[in-house]
CSV table of C-alpha atoms and ligand atoms in Angstrom, one decimal:
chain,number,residue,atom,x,y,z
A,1,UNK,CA,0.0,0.0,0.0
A,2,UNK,CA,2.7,2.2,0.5
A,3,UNK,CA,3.7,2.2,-3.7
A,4,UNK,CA,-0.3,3.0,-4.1
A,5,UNK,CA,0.2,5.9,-1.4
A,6,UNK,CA,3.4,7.4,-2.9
A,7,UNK,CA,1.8,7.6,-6.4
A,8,UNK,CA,-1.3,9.3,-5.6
A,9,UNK,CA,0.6,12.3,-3.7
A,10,UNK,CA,3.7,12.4,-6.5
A,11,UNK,CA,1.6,12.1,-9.7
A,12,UNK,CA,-0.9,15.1,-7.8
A,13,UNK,CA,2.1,17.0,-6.6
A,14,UNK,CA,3.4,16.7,-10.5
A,15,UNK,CA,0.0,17.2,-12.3
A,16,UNK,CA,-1.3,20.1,-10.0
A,17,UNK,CA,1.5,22.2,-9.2
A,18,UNK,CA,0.0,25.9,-10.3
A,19,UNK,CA,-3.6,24.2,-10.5
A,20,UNK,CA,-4.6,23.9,-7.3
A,21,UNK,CA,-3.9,25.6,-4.0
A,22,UNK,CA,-0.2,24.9,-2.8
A,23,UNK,CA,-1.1,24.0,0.8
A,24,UNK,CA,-3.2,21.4,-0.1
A,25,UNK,CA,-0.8,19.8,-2.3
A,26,UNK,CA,1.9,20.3,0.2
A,27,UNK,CA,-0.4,19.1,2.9
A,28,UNK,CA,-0.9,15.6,1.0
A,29,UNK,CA,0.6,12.6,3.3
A,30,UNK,CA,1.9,9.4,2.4
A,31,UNK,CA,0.6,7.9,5.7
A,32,UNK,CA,-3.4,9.5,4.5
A,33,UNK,CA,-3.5,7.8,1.1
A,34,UNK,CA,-2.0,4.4,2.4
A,35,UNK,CA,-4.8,4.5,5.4
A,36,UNK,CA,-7.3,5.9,2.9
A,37,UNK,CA,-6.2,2.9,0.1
A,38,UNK,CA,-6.1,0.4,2.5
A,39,UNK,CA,-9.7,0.9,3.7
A,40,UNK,CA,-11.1,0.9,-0.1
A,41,UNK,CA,-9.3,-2.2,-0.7
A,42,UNK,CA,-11.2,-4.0,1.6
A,43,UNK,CA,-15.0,-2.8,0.2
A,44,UNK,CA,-16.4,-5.2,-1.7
A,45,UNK,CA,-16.3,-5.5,-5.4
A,46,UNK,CA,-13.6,-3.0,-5.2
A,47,UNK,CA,-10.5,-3.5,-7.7
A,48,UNK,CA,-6.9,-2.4,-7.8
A,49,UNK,CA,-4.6,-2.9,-10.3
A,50,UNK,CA,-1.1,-1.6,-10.1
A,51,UNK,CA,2.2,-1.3,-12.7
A,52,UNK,CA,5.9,-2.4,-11.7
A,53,UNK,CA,9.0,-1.5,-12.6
A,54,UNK,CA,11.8,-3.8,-12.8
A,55,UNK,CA,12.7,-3.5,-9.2
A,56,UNK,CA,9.0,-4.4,-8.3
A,57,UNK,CA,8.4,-0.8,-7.3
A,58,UNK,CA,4.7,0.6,-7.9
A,59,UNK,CA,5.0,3.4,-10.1
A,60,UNK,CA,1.0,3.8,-11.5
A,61,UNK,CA,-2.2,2.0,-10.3
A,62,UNK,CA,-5.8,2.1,-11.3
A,63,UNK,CA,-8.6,0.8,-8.9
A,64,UNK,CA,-12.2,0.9,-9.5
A,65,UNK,CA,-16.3,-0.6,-7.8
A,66,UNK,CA,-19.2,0.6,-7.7
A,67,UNK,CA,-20.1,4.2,-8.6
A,68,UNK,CA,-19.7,6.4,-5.3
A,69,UNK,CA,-22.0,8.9,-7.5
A,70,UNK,CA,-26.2,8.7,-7.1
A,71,UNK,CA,-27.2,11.0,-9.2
A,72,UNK,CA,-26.0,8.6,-12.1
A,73,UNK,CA,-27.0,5.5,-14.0
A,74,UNK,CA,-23.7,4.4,-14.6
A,75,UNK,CA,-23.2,1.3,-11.9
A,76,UNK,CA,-19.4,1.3,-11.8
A,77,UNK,CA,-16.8,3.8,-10.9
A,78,UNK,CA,-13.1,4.0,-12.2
A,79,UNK,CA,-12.1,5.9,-8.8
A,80,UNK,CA,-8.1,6.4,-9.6
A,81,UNK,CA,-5.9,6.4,-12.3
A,82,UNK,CA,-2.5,7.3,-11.1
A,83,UNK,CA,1.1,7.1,-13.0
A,84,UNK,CA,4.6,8.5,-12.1
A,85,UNK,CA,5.5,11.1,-14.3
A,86,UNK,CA,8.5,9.1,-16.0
A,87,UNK,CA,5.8,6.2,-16.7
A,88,UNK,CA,3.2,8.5,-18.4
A,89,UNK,CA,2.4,8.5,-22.1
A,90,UNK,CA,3.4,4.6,-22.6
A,91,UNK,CA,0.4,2.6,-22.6
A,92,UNK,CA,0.4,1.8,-19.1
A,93,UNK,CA,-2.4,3.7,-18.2
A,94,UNK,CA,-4.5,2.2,-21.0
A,95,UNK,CA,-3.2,-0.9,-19.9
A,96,UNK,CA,-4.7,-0.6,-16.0
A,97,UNK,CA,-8.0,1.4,-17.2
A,98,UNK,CA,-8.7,-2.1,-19.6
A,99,UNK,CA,-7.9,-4.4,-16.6
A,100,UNK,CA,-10.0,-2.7,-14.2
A,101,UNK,CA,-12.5,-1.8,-16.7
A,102,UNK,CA,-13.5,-5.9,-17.4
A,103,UNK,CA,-13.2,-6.6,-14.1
A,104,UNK,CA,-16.4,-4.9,-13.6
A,105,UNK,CA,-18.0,-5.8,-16.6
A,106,UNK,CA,-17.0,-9.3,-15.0
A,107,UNK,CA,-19.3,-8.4,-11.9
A,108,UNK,CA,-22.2,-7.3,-14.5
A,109,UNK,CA,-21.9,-3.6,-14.1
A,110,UNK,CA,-23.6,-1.9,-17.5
A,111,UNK,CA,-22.3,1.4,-17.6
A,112,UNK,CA,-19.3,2.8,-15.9
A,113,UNK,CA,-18.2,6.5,-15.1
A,114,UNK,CA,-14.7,8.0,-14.2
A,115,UNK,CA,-14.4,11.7,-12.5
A,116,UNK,CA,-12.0,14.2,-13.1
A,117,UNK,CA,-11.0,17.6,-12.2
A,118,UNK,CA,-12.0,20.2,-14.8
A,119,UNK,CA,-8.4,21.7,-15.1
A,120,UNK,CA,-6.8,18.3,-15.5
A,121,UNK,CA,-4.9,18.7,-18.6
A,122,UNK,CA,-4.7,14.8,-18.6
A,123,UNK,CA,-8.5,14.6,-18.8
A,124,UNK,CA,-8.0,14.1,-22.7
A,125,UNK,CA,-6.8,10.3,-21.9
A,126,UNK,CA,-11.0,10.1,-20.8
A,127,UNK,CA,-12.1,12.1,-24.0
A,128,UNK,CA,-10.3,9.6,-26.0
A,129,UNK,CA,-11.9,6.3,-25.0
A,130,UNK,CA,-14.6,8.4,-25.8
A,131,UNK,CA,-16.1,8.9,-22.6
A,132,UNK,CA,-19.1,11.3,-22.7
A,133,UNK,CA,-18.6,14.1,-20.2
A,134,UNK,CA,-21.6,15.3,-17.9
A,135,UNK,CA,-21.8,17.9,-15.4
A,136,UNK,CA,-21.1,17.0,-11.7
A,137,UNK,CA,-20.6,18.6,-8.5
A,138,UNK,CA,-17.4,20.3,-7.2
A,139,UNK,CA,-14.7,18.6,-5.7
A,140,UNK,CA,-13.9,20.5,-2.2
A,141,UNK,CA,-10.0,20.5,-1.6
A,142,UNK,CA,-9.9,22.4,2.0
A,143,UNK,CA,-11.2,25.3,1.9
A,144,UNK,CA,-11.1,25.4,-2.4
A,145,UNK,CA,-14.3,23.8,-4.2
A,146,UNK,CA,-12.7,22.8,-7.7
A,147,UNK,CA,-15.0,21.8,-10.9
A,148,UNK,CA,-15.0,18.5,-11.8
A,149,UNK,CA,-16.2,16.6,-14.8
A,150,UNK,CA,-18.1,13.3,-14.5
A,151,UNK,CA,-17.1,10.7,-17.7
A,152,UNK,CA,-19.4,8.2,-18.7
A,153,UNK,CA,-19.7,5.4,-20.9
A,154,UNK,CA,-23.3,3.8,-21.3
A,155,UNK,CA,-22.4,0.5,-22.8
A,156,UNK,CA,-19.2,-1.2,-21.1
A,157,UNK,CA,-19.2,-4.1,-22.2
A,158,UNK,CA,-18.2,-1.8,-25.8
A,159,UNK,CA,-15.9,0.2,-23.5
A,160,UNK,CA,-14.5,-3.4,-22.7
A,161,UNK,CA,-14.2,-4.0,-26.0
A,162,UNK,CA,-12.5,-1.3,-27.6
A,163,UNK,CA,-10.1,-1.8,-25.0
A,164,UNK,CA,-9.2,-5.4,-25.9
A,165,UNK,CA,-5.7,-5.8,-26.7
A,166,UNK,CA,-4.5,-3.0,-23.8
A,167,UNK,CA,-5.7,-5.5,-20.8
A,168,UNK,CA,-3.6,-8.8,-20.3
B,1,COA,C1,-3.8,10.2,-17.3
B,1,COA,C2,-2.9,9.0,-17.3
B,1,COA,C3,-3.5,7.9,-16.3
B,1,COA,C4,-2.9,8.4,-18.7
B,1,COA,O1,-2.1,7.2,-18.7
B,1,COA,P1,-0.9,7.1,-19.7
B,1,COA,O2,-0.3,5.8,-19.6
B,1,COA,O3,0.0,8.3,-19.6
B,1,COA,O4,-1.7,7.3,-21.1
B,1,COA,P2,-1.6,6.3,-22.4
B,1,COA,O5,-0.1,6.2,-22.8
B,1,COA,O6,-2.3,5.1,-22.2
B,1,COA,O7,-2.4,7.3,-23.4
B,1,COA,C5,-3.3,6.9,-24.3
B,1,COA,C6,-3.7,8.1,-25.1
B,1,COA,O8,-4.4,9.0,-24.3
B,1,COA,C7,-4.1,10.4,-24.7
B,1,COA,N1,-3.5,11.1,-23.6
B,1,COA,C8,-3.0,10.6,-22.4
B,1,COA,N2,-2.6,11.6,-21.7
B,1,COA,C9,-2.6,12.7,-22.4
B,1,COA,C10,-2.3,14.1,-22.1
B,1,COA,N3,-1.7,14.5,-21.0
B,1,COA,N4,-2.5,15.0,-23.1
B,1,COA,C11,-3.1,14.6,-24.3
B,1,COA,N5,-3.4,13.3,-24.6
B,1,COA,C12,-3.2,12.4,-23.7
B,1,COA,C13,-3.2,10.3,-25.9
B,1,COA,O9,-4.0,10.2,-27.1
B,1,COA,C14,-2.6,8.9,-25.7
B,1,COA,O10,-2.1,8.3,-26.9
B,1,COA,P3,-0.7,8.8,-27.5
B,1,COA,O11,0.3,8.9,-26.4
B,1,COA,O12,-0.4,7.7,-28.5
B,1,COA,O13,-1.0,10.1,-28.2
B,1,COA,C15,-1.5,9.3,-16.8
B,1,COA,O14,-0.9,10.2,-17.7
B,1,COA,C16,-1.4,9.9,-15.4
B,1,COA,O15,-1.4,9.1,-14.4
B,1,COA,N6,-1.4,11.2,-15.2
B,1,COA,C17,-1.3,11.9,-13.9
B,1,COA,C18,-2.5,11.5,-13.0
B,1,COA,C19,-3.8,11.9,-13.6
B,1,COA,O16,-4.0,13.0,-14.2
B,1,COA,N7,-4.8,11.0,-13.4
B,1,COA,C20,-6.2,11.3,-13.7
B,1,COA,C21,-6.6,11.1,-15.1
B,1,COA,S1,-7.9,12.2,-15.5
């Protein structure tokens, strides 16, 4: 857990820095996300999926279960996508987005959303598999409320699909 931890706070240190407010960044802990991981891991139908280096270090994860959201029809819920900024731009993220993606097609979800902050550059990687944004509450970060953007894909089992070929 402590690989999932240390991505989450260096891939938001590295893709926020000027986004969002510094003290909150600075404020992330290690010790938070691994508490915070450790307790999602345990949910059921919860699924995590994480990318090694050659060392066996965790340098990007994906984990996903069912949608967190109500005011959607979407059943499932890619909650985290996370890489290292040396890892990014190689497939990898495709790679964990597949694997989590069937993995809840397995468990007979239909449709399948993924959130992400409104001035996350990397949103693109979303608008690509063709997810379809749709409006969605803020996100509050302390004492900042930051836009987000809810992505959502109606058929997954087409998702899962289109995907075939990234996923082992
Ligand atoms: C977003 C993220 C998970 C994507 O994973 P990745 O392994 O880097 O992406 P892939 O190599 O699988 O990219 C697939 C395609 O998505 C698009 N894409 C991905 N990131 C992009 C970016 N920052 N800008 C523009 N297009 C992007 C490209 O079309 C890319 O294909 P190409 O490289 O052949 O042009 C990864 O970059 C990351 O962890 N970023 C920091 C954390 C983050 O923002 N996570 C939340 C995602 S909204």
């Amino acid at each position: 857990m402590a690989g999932i931890a240390r991505v989450v706070v260096d891939a938001w240190r590295a893709t926020f820095a000027g986004l969002l407010p510094e003290d909150f960044l600075k404020g992330m802990s290690y010790r938070h996300q691994e508490q915070r991981h450790s307790r999602y891991l345990g949910h059921a139908g919860v699924v995590y999926y994480v990318a090694e280096d050659e060392k066996g270090e965790v340098v990007g994860f994906a984990s996903g279960g069912p949608s967190r959201h109500s005011g959607f029809p979407q059943e499932a819920e890619v909650y985290a996508l996370y890489l290292l900024p040396g890892y990014q731009r190689r497939k990898i993220g495709s790679a964990l987005f597949a694997e989590v993606a069937r993995d809840l097609g397995d468990m007979e979800h239909k449709g399948l959303l993924a959130l992400a902050l409104e001035n996350n550059p990397n949103k693109v990687f979303y608008e690509r598999l063709r997810g379809r944004p749709a409006a969605t509450g803020p996100l509050t970060l302390g004492e900042t409320a930051i836009g987000q953007i809810a992505y959502v894909w109606d058929d997954l089992p087409a998702l899962i699909e289109s995907l075939r070929g990234y996923a082992e």
